[in-house]
CSV table of C-alpha atoms and ligand atoms in Angstrom, one decimal:
chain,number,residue,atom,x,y,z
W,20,UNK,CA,43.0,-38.6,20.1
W,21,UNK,CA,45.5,-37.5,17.6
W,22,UNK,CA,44.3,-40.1,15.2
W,23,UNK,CA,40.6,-38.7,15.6
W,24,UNK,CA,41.3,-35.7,15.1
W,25,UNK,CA,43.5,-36.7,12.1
W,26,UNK,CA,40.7,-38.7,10.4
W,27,UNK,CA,38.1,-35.7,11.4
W,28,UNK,CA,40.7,-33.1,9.5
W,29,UNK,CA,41.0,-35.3,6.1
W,30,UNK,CA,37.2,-35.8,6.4
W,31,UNK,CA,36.6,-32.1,6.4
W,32,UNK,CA,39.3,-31.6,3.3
W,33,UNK,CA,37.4,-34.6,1.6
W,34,UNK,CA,34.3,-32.8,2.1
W,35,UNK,CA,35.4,-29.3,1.3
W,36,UNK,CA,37.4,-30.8,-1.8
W,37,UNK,CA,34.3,-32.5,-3.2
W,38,UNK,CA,31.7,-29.6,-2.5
W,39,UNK,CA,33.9,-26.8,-4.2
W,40,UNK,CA,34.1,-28.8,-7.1
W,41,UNK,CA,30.5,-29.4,-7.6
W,42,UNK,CA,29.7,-25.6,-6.9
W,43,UNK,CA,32.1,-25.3,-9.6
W,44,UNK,CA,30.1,-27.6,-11.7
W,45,UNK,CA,26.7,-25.5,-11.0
W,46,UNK,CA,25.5,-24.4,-14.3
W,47,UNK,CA,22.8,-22.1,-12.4
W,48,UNK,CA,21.0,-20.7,-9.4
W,49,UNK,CA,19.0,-23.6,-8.8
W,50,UNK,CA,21.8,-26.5,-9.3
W,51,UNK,CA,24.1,-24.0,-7.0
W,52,UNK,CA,21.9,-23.8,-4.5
W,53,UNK,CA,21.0,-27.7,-4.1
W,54,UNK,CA,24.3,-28.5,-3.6
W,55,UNK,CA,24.7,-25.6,-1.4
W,56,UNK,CA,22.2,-27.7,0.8
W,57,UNK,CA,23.3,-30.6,0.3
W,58,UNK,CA,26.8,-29.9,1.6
W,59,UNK,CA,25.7,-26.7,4.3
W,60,UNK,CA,22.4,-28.3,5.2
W,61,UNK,CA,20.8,-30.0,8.2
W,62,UNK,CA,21.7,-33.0,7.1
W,63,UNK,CA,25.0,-32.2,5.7
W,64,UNK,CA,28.8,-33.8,6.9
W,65,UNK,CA,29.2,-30.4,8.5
W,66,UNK,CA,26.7,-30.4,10.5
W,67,UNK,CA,26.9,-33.9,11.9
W,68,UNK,CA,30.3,-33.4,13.1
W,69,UNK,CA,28.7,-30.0,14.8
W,70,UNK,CA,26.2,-31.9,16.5
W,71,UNK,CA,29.1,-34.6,17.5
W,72,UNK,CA,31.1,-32.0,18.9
W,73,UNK,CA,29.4,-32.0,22.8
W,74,UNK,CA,30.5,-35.9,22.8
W,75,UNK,CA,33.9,-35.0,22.4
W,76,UNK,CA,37.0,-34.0,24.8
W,77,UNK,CA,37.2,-30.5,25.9
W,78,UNK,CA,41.0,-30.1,24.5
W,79,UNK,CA,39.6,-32.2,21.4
W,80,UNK,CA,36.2,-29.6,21.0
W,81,UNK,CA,37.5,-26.8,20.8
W,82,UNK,CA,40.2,-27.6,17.8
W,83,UNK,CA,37.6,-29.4,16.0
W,84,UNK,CA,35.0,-26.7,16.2
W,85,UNK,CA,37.5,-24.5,14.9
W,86,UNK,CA,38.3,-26.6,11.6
W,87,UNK,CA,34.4,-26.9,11.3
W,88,UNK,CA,34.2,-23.3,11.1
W,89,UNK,CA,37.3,-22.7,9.2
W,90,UNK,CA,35.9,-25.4,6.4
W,91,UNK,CA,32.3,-23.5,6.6
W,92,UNK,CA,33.9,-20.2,6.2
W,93,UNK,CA,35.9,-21.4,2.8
W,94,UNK,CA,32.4,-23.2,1.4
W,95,UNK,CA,30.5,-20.4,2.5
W,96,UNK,CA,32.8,-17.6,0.6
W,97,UNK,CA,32.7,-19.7,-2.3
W,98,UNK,CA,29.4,-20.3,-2.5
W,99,UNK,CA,28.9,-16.6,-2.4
W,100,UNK,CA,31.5,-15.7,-5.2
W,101,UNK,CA,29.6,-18.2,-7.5
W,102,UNK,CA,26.6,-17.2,-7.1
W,103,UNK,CA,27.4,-13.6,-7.9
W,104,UNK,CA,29.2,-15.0,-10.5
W,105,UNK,CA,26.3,-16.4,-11.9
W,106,UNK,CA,23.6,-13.2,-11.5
W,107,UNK,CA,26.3,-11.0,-13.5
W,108,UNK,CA,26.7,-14.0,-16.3
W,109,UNK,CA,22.5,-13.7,-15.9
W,110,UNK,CA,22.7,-9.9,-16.6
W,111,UNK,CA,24.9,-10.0,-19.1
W,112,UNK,CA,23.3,-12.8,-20.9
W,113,UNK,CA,19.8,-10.6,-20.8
W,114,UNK,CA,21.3,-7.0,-21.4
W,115,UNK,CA,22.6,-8.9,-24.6
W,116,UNK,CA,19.3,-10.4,-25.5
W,117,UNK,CA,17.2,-7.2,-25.4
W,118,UNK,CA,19.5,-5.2,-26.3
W,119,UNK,CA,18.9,-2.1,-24.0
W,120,UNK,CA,19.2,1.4,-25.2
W,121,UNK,CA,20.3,3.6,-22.5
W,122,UNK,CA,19.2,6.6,-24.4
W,123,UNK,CA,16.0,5.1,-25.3
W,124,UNK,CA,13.8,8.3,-24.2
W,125,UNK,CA,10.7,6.8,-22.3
W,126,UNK,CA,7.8,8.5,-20.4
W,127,UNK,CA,6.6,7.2,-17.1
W,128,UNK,CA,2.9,8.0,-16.2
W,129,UNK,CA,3.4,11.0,-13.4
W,130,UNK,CA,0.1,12.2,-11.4
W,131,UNK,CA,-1.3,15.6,-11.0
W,132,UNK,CA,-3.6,17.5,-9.1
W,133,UNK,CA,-7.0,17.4,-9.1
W,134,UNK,CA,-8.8,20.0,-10.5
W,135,UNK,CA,-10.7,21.1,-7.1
W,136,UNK,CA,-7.1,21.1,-5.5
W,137,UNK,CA,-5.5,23.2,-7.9
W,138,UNK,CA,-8.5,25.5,-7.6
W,139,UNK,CA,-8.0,25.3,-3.6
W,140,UNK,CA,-5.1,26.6,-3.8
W,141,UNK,CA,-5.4,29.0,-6.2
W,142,UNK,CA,-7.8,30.8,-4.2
W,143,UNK,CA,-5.4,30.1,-0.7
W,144,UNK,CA,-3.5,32.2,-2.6
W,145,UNK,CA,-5.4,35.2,-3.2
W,146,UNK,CA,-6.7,35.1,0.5
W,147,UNK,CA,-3.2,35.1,1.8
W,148,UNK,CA,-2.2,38.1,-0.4
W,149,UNK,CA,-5.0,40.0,1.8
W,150,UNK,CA,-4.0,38.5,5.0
W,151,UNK,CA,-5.9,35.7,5.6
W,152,UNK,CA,-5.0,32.2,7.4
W,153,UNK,CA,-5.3,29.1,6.7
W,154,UNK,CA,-7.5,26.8,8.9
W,155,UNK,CA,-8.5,23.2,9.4
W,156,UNK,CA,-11.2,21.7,11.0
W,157,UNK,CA,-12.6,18.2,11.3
W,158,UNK,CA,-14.9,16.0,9.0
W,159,UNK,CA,-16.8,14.6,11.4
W,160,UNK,CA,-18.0,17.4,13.7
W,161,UNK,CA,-20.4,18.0,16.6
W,162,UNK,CA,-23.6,19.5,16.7
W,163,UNK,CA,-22.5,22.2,18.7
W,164,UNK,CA,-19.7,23.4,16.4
W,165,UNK,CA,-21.5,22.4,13.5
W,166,UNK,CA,-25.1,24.1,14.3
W,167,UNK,CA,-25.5,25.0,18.0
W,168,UNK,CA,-23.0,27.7,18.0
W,169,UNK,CA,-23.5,29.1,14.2
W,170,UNK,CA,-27.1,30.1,16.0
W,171,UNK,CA,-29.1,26.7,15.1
W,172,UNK,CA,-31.1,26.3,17.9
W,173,UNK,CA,-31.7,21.8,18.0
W,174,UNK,CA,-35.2,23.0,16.8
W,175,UNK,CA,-34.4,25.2,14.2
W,176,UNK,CA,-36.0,24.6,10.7
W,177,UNK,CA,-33.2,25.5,8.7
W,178,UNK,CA,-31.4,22.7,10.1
W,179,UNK,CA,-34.0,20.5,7.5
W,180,UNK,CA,-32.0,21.9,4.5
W,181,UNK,CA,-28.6,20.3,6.0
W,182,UNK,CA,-29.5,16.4,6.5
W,183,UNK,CA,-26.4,14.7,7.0
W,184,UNK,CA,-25.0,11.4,7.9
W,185,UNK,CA,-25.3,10.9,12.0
W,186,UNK,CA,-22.8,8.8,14.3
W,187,UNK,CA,-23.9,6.9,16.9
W,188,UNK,CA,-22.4,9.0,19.3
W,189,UNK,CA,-24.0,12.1,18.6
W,190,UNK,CA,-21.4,13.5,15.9
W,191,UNK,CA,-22.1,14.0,12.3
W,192,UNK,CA,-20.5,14.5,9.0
W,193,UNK,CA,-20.2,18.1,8.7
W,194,UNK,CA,-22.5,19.4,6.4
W,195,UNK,CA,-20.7,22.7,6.0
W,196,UNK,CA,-17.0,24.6,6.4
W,197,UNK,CA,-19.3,27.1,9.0
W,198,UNK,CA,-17.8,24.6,11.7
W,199,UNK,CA,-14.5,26.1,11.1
W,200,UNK,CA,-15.4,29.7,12.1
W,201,UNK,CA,-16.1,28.4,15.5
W,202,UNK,CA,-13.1,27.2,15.8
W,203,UNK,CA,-11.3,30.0,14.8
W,204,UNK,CA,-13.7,32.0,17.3
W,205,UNK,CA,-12.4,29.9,20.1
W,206,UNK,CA,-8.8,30.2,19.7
W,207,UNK,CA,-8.4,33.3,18.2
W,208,UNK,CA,-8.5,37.1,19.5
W,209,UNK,CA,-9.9,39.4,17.5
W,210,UNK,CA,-8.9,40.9,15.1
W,211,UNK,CA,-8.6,38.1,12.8
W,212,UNK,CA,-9.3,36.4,9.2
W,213,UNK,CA,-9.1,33.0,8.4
W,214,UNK,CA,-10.2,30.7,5.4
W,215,UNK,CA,-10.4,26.9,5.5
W,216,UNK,CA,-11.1,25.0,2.6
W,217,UNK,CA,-12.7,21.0,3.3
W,218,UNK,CA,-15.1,18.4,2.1
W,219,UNK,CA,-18.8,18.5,3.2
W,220,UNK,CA,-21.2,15.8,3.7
W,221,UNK,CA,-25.6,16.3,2.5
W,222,UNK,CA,-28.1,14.2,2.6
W,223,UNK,CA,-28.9,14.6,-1.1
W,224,UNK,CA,-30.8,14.3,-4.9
W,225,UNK,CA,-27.8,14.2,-6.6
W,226,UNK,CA,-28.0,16.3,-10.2
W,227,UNK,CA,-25.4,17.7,-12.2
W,228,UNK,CA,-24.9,20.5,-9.6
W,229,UNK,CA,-25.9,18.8,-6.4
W,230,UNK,CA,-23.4,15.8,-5.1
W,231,UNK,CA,-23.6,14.2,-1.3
W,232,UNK,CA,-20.1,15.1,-0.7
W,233,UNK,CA,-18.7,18.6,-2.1
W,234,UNK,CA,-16.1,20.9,-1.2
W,235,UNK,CA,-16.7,24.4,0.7
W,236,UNK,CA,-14.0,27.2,1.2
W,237,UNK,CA,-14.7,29.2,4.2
W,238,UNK,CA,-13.8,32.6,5.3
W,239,UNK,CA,-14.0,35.0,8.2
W,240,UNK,CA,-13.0,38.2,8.8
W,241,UNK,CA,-13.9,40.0,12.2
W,242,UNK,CA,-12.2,43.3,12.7
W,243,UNK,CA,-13.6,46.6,14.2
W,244,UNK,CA,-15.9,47.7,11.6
W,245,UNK,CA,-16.4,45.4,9.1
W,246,UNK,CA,-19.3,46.1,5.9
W,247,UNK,CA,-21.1,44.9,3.6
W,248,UNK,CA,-18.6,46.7,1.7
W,249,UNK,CA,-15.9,44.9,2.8
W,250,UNK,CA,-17.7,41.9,1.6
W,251,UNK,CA,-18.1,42.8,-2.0
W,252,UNK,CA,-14.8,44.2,-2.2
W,253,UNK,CA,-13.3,40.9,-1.0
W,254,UNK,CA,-15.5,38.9,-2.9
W,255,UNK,CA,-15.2,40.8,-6.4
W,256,UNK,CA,-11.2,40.4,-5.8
W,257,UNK,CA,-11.7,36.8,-5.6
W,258,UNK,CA,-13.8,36.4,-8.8
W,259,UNK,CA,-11.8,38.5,-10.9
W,260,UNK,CA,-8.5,36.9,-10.4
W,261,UNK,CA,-9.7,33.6,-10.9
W,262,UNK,CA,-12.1,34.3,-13.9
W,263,UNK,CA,-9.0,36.7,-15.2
W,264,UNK,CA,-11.9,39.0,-16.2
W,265,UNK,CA,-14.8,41.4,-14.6
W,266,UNK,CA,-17.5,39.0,-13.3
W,267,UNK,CA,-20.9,39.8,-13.2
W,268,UNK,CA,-22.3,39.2,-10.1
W,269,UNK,CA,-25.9,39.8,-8.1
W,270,UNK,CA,-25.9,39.9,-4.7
W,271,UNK,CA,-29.7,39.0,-2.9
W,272,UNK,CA,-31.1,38.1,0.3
W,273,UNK,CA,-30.5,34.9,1.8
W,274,UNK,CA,-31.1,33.4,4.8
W,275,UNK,CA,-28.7,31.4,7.2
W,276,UNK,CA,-28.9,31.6,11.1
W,277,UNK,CA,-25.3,33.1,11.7
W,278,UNK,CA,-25.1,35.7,9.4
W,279,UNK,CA,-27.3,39.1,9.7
W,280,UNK,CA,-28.1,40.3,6.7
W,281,UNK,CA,-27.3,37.3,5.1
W,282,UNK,CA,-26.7,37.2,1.1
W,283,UNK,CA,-26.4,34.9,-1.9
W,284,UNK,CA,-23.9,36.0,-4.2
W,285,UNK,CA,-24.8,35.1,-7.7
W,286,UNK,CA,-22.4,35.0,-10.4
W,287,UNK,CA,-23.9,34.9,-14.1
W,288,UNK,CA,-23.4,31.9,-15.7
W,289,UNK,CA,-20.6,31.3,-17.9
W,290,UNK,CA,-21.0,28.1,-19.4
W,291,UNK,CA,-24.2,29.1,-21.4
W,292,UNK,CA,-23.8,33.1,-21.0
W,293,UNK,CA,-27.3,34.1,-20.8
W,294,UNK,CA,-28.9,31.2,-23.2
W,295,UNK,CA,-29.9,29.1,-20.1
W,296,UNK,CA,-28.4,25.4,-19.4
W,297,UNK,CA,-28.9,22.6,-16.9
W,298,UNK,CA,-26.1,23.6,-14.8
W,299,UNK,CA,-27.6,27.2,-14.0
W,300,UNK,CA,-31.2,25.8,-14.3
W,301,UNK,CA,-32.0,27.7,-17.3
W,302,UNK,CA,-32.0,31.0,-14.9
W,303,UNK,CA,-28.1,32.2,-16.2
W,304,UNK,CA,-27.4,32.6,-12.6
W,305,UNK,CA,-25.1,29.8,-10.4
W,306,UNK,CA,-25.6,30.5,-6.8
W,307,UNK,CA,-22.0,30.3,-6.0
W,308,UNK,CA,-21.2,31.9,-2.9
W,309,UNK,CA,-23.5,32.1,0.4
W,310,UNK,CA,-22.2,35.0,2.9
W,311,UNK,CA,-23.2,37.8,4.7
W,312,UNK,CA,-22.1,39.7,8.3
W,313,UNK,CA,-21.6,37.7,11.4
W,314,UNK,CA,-24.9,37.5,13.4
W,315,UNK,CA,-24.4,39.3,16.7
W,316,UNK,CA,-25.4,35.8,18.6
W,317,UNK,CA,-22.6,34.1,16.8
W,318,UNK,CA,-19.9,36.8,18.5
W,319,UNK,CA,-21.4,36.5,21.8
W,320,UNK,CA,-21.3,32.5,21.4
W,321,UNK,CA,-17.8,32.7,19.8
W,322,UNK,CA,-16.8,34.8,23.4
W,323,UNK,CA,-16.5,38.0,20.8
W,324,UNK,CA,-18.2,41.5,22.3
W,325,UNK,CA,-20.4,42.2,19.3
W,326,UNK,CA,-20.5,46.0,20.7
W,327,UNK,CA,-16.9,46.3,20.1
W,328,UNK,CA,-16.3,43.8,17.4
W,329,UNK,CA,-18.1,43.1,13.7
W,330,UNK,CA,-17.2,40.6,11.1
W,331,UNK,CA,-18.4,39.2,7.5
W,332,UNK,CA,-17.9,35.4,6.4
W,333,UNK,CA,-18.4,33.4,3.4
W,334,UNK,CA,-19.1,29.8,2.2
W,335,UNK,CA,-17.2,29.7,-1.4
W,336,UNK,CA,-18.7,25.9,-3.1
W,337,UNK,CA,-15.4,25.5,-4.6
W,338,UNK,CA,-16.9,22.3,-7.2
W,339,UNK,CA,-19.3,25.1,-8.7
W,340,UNK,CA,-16.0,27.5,-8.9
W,341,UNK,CA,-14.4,24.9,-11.0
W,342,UNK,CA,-17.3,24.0,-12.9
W,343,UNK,CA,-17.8,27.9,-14.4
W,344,UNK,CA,-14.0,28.4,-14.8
W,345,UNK,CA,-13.5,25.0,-16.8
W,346,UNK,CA,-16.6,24.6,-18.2
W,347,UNK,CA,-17.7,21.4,-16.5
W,348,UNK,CA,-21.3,20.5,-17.2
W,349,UNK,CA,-22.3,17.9,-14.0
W,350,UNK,CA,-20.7,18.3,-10.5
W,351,UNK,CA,-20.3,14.7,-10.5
W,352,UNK,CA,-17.7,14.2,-12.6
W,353,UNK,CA,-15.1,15.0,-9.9
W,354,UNK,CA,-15.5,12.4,-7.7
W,355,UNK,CA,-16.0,9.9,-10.4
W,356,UNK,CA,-12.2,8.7,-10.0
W,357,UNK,CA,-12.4,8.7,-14.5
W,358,UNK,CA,-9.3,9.6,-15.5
W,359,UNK,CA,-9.6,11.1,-19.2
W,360,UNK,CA,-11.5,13.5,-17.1
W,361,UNK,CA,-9.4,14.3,-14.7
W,362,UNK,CA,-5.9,14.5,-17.3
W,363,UNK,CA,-7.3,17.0,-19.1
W,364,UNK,CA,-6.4,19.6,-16.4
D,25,DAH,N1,-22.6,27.3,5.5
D,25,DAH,C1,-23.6,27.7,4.5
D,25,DAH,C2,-24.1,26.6,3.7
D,25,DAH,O1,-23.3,25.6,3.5
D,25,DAH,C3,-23.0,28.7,3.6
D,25,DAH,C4,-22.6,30.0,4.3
D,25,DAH,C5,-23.5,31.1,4.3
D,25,DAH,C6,-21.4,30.2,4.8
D,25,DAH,C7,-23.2,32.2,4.8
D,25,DAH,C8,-21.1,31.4,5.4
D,25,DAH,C9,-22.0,32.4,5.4
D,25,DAH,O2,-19.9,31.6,6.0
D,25,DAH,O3,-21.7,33.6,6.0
D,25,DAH,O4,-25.2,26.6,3.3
């Protein structure tokens, strides 16, 4: 037994003595790691004593398995401290080869926002400053939220104006912010005023002011006696912070089911300023902001007493916002993913 274990013992320093000195010899990763293998691996002396072990003695196994480990441990290490060895010599002999300048100043390519973001929250801003909070709603709606309740009735005509993409479920791709205002209705109490900014989906003829999808910013106010007043107040506030300037506006009638008297607000067009272009359709007027006071039926849906409470709300097309303050000729450009565009802001 002695003798066995004898032999087994100078095997092992055979082994160990032979494979340190061909790490050693490694003159890179590659050749290190080969003879890693070829001494550590499956098929290794190592591991075919391992395997032997179960044949042997329970007084012998136990010594033996020891050594093995002992030897692997040593090998192991070793191969460890060489291989670092080498990625540093690696490093070193790069660093020296190009030569890097530590105060080299470099630029890395950082994002930014989008213009329609930046104007988003640009005009968060100014609605908070008067009280307003923000809301979210959901991209693919239901008919109820998205027409039923704003006083669509499912036969309603002006529902033609609003084609949109349908699911197969009944849902649909909102085809306006409006959805939101229910929303706020139905987990609100009055008073209240909220604005939620959000993509919309339309069935569309795209031209340089129409695209399928576009961006809406909503808002609501419903207090005790809220105006028309009100309205324009709020409305001029908005324009003339963001145009930095008076804004001429026209205000006419306009129809939408949930509003009552319902309004366009025009704003005069300040790309061309009264010589006529495509993006105001040669009539130096951008229909830019749909609103008017809450329709009576819409309160009563919404669970609001229209006897006690009023309220005026808004649909702000944010794309046409961004257009008039920066001068952007076609609506399309900002979903067009080109980048010298979209650095320029
Ligand atoms: N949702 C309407 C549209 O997209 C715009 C609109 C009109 C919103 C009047 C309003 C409003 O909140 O009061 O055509």
């Amino acid at each position: 037994m002695k003798e066995k274990e004898a032999s087994t013992r100078e095997k092992l320093k055979r082994w160990s003595h032979e494979a340190s000195k061909e790490l050693k010899e490694a003159k890179d990763h590659s050749q290190l790691d080969d003879t890693y293998k070829s001494y550590l691996g499956k098929k290794g002396l190592l591991s075919e004593i391992s395997k032997g072990l179960k044949n042997l003695p329970i007084e012998e196994r136990r010594d033996t398995g020891q050594m093995v480990g002992e030897y692997r441990n040593q090998i192991e290490s070793l191969y460890q401290d060489l291989s670092a060895r080498l990625t540093q010599k690696d490093l070193e002999k790069r660093l020296q080869k190009e030569n890097y300048d530590l105060l080299r100043p470099f630029s890395l390519p950082i994002g930014r926002l989008h213009p329609l973001t930046i104007m988003q929250r640009e005009v968060e801003d100014i609605f908070s400053t008067m009280g307003f909070e923000m809301m979210d709603g959901p991209e693919l709606e239901t008919d109820e939220y998205n027409f039923e309740r704003l006083n669509f009735s499912k036969d309603h005509p002006a529902r033609d104006m609003q084609d949109t993409i349908w699911t197969e479920d009944g849902r649909l791709l909102r085809t306006h912010t409006s959805a939101v205002q229910v929303r706020a209705m139905e987990i609100k109490k009055p008073p209240f005023r909220i604005l939620a900014h959000g993509r919309c989906f339309r069935y569309e003829e795209t031209d340089s002011s129409h695209e399928t999808t576009f961006h809406q910013i909503e808002g609501m106010m419903v207090d005790r006696v809220v105006s028309v007043a009100h309205l324009i107040y709020v409305m001029k506030i908005l324009l003339s912070r963001i145009f930095d300037k008076e804004v001429k506006v026209r205000l006419r009638p306009g129809y939408f089911p949930f509003v009552e008297p319902g309004f366009e607000l025009d704003m005069f067009c300040l790309l061309c300023a009264g010589k006529g272009c495509s993006t105001c359709r040669h009539s130096c007027w951008i229909e830019l902001l749909p609103c008017g006071l809450v329709h009576p039926q819409v309160l009563r849906l919404g669970g609001i007493s229209p006897n006690e409470w009023s309220g005026f709300a808004f649909g702000l097309g944010l794309d046409r916002l961004v257009m008039m303050r920066y001068g952007v000729e076609d609506i399309r450009r900002f979903l067009s993913g080109n980048l010298r565009f979209l650095n320029q802001f």
